[in-house]
XYZ file of N, CA and C in Angstrom:
501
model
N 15.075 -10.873 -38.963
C 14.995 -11.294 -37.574
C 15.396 -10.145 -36.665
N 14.266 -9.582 -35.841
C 15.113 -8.883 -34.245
C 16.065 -9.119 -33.291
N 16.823 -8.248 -32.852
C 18.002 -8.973 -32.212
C 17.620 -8.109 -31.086
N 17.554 -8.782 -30.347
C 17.693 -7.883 -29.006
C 19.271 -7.466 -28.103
N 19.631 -6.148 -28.355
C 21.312 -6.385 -28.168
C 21.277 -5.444 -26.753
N 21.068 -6.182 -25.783
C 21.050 -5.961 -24.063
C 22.126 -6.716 -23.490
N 23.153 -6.419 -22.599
C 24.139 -6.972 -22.158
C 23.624 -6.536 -20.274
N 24.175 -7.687 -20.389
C 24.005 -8.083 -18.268
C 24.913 -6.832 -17.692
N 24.373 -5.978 -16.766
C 25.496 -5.535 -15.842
C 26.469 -6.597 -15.019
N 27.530 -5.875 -15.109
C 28.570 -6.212 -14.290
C 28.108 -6.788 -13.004
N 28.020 -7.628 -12.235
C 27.807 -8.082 -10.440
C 26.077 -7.861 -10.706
N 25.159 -7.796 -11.657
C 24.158 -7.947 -11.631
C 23.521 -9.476 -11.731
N 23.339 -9.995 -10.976
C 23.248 -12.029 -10.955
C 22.335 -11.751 -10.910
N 21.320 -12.903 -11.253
C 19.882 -12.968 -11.278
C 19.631 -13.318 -9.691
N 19.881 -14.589 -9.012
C 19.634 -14.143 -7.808
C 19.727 -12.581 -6.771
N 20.661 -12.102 -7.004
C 20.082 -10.621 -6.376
C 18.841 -10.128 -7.241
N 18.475 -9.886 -8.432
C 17.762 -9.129 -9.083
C 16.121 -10.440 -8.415
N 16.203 -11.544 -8.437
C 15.006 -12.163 -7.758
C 14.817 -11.522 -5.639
N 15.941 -11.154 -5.380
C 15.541 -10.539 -4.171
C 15.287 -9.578 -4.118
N 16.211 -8.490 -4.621
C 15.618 -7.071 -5.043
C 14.026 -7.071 -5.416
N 13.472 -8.179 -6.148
C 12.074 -7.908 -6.756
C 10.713 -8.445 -5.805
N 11.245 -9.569 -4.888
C 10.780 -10.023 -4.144
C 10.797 -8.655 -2.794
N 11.332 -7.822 -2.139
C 11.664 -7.260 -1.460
C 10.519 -5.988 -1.897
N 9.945 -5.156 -2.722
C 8.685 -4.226 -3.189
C 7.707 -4.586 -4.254
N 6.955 -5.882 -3.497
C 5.781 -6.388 -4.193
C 4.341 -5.748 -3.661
N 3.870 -5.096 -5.181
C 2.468 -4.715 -4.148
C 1.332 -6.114 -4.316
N 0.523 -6.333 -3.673
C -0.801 -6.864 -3.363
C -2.119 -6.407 -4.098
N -2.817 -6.828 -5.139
C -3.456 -5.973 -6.163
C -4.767 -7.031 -6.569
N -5.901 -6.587 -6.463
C -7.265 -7.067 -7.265
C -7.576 -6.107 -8.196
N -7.652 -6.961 -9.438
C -8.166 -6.197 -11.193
C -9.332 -5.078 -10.840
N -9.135 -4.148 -11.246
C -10.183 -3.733 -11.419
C -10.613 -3.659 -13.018
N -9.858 -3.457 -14.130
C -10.249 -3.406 -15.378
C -8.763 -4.079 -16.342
N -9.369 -4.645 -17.511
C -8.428 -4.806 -18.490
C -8.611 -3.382 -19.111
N -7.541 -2.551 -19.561
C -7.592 -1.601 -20.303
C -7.389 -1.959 -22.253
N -6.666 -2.361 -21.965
C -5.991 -3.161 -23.407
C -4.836 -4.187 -23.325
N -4.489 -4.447 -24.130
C -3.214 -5.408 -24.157
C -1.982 -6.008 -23.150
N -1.594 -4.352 -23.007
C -0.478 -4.345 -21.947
C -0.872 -2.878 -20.954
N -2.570 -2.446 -20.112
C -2.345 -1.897 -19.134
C -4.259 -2.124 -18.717
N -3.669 -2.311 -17.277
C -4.866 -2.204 -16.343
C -5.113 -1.755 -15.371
N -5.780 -1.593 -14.770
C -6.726 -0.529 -13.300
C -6.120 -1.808 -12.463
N -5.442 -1.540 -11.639
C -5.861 -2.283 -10.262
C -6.119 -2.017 -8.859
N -6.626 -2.302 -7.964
C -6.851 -2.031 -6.899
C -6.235 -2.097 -5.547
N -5.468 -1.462 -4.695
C -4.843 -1.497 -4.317
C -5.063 -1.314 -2.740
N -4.397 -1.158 -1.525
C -5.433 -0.847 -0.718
C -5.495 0.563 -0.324
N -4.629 1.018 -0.997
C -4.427 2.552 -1.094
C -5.341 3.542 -1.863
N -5.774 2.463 -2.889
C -7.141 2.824 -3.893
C -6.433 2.679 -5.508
N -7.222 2.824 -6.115
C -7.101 2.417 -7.941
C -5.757 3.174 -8.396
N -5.041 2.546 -9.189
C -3.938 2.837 -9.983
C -4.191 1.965 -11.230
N -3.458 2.936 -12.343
C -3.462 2.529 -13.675
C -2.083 1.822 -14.100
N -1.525 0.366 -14.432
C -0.448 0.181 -14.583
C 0.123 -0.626 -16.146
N 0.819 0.419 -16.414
C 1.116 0.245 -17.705
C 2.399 -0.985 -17.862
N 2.142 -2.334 -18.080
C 2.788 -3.601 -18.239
C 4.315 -3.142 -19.355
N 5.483 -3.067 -17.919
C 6.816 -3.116 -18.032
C 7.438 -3.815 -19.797
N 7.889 -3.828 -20.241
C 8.806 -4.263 -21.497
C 8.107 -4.819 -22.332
N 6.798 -4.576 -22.479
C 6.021 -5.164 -24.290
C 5.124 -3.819 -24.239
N 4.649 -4.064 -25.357
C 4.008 -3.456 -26.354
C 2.863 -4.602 -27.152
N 1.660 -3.814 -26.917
C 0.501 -5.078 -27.670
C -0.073 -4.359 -28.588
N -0.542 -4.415 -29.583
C -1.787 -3.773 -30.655
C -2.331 -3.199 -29.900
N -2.685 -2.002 -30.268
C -3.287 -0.761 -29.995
C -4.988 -1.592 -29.966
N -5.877 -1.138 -29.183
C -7.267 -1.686 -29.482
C -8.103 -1.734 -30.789
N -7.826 -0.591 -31.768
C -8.152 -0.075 -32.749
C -7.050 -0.613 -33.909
N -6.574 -1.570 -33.621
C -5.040 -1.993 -34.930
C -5.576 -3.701 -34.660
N -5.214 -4.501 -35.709
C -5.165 -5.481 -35.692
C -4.885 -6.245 -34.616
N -5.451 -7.743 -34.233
C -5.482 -8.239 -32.731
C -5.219 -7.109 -31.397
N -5.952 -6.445 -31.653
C -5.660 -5.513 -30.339
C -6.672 -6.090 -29.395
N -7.910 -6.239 -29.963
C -8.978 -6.778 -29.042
C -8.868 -7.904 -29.010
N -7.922 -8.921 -29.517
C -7.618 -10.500 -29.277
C -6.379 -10.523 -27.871
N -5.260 -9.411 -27.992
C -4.698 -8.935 -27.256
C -5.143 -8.627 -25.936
N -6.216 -7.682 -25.879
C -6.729 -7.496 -24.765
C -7.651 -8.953 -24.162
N -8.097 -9.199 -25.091
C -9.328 -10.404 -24.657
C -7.803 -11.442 -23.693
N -7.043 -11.576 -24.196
C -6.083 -12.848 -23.944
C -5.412 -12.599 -22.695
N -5.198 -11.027 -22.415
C -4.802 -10.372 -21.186
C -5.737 -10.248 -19.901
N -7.017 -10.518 -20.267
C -7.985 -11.049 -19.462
C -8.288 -11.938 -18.981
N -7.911 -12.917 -19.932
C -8.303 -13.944 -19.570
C -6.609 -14.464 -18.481
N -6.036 -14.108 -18.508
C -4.601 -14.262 -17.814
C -4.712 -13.933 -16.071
N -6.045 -12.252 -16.185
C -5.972 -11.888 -15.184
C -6.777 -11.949 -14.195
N -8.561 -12.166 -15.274
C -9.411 -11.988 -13.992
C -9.354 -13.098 -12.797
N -10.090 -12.703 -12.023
C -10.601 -13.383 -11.389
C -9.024 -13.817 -10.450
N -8.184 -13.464 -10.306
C -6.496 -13.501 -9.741
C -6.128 -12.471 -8.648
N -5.882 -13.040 -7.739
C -4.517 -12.153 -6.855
C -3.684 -11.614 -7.929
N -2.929 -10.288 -7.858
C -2.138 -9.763 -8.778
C -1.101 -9.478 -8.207
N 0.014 -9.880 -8.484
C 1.407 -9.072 -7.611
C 2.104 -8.207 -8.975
N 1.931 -6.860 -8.047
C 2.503 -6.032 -8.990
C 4.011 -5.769 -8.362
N 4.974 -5.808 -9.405
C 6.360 -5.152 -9.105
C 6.600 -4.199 -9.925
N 6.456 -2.864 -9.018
C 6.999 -1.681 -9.596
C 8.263 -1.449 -10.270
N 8.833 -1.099 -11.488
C 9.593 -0.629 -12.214
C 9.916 0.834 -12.027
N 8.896 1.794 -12.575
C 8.841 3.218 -12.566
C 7.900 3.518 -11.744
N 7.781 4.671 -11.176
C 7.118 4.996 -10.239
C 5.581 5.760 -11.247
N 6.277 6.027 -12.191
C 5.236 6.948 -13.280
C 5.717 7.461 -14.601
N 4.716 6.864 -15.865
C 5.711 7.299 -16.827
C 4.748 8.327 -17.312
N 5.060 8.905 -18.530
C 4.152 10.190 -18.907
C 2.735 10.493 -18.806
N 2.328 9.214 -18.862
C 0.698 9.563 -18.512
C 0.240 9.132 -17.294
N 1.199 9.259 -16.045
C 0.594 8.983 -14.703
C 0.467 7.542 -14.319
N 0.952 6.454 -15.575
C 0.417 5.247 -15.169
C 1.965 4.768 -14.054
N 1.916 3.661 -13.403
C 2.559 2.990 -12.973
C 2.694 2.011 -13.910
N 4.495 2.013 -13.966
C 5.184 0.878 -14.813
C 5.462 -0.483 -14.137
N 5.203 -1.595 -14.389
C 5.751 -2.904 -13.471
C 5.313 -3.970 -14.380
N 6.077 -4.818 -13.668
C 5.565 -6.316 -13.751
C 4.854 -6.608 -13.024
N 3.872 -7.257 -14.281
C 2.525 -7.800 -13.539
C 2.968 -9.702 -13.086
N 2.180 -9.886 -11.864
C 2.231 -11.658 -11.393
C 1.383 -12.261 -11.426
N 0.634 -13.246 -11.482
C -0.423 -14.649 -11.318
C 0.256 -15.740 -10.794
N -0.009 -15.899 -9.267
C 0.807 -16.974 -8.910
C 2.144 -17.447 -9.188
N 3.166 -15.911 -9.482
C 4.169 -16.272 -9.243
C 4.922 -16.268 -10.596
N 3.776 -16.498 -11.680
C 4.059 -16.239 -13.054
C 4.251 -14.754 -13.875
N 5.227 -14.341 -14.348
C 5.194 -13.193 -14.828
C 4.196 -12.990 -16.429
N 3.486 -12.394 -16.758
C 2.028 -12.039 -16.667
C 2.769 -11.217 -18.523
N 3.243 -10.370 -17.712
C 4.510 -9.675 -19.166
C 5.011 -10.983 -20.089
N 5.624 -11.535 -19.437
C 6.174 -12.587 -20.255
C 5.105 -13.397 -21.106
N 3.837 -13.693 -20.646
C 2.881 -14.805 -21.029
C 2.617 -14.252 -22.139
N 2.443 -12.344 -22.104
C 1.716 -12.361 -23.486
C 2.538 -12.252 -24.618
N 4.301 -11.872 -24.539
C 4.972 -12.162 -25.036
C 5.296 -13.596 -26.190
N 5.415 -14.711 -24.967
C 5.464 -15.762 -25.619
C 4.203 -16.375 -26.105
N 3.121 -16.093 -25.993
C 1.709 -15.878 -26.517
C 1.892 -15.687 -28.073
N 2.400 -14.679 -28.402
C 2.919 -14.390 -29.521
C 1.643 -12.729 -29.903
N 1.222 -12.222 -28.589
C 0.266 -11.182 -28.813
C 1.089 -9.338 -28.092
N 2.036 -10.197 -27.951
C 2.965 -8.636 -27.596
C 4.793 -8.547 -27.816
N 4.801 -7.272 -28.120
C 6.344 -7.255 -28.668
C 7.214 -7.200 -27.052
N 8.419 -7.778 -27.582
C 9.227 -7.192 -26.371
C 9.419 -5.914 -26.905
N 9.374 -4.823 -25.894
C 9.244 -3.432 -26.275
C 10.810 -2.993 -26.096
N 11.909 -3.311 -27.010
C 13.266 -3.065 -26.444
C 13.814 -1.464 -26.251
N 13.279 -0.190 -26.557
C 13.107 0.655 -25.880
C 13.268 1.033 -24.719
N 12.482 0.181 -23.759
C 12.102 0.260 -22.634
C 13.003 -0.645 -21.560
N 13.741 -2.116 -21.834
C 14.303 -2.965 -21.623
C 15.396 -2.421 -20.698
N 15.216 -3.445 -19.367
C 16.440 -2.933 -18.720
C 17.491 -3.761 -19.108
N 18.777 -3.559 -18.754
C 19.699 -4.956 -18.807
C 19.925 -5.636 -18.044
N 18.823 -6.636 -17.697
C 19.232 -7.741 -16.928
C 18.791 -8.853 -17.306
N 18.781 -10.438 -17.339
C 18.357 -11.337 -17.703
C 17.045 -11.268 -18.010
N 16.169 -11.379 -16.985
C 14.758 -11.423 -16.516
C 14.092 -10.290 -18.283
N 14.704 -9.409 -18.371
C 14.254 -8.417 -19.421
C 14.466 -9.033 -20.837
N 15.797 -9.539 -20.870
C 16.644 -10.343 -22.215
C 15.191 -11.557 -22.601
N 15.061 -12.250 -21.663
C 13.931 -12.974 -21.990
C 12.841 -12.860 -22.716
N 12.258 -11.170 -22.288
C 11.319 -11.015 -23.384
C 11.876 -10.976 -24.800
N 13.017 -11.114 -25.419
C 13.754 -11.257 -26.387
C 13.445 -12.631 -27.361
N 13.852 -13.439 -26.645
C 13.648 -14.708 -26.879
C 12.375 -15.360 -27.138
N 11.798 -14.971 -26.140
C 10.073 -15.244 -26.187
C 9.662 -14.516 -27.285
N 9.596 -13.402 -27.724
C 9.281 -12.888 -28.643
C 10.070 -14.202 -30.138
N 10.842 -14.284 -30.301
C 12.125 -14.666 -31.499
C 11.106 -16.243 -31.166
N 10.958 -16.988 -29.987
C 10.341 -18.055 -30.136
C 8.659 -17.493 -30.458
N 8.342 -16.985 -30.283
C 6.951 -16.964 -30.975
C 6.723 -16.755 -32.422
N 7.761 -15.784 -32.847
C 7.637 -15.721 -33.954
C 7.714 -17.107 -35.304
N 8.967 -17.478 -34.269
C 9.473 -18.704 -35.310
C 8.559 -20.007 -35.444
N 7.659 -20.020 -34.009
C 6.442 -20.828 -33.901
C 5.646 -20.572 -34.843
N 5.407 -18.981 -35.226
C 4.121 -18.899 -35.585
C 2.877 -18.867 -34.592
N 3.401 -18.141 -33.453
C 2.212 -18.117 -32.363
C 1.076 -16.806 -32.839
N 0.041 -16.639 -32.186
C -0.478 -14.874 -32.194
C -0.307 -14.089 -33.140
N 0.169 -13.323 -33.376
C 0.422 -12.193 -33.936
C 0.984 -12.277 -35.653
N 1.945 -13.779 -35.505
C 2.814 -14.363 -35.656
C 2.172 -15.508 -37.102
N 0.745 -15.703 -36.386
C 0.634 -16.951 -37.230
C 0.293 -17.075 -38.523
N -0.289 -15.433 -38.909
C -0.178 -16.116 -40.711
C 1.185 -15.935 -41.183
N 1.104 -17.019 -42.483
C 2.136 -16.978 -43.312
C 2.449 -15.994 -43.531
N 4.200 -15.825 -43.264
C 5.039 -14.691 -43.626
C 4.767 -13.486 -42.951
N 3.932 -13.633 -41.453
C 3.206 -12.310 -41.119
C 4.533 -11.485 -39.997
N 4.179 -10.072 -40.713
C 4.503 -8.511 -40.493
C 4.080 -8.022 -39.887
N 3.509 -8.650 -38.752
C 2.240 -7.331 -38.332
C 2.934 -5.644 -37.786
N 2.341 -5.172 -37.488
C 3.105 -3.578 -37.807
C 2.985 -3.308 -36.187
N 4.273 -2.973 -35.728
C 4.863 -2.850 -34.509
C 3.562 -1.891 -34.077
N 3.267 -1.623 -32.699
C 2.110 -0.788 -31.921
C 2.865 0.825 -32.014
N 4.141 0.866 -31.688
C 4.907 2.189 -31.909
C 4.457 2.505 -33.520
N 5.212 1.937 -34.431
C 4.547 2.407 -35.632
C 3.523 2.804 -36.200
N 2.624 2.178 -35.641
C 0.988 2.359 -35.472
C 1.073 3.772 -35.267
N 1.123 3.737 -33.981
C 1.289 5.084 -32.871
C 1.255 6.223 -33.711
N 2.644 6.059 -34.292
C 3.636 7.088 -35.016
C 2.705 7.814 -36.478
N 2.386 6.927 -36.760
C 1.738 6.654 -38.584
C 0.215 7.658 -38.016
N -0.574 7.218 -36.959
C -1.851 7.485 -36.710
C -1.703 9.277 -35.748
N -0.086 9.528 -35.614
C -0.105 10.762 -34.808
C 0.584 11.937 -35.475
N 0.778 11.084 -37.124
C 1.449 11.497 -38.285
C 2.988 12.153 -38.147
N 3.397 11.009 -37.203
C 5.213 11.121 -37.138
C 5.888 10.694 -38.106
């Protein structure tokens, strides 16, 4: 079993961290699913690439990657998108955030979906993040996605990564 071992800051309450997030929301129409966890969106500033905050999905080319992506589509088209920035830019230029659908966090869905890891790497410490923890630990134990054959292993997207870049 994964443990996700993230502890709350000190005077960090979830109500401030829901105003803080509410306070730099961008306004966003899809322009593309890329894969799993990143897409083109449109902005009125013009196209940005945003790479979906604390999971990790199958690579397109690895097992459910294209069930992954298909499922991340179907979450997004055709939606108003509220993006909340995290990082401003991580190594490959993308923008890091949480993605929204009416209010729903978008990260989380494919999580408890059972088609993306919480990426604990990346994890900040605050509640809202700890969650992808759980969601993950409940999908598994469901047997959701990723999750659902018997006894299934599927092989983390980092490992993938690693194995295919011969780390």
């Amino acid at each position: 079993m994964f443990v996700c071992a993230l502890a709350v800051c000190a005077g960090n309450s979830a109500a401030a961290s829901d105003e803080a997030a509410n306070e730099f929301v961008l306004r966003a129409a899809l322009g593309r699913v890329v894969d799993g966890d990143t897409l083109t969106v449109m902005l009125d500033s013009g196209p940005i690439t945003v790479r979906m905050h604390g999971i990790d999905t199958p690579e397109r080319n690895q097992a459910n990657g294209k069930t992954a992506t298909k499922l991340l589509r179907t979450l997004v088209e055709g939606e108003a998108l509220e993006i909340e920035p995290i990082e401003q830019r991580d190594r490959y230029d993308r923008m890091v955030a949480k993605v929204f659908v009416r209010g729903e966090d978008v990260n989380a869905r494919m999580v408890s979906s059972g088609y993306a890891w919480a990426y604990r790497q990346y994890l900040r410490r605050e509640p809202a993040d700890e969650a992808y923890c759980r969601l993950e630990a409940e999908a598994r134990d469901e047997g959701r996605g990723l999750w659902a054959a018997a006894r299934a292993r599927p092989e983390p997207p980092w490992v993938f990564r690693a194995r295919k870049d011969g780390r």
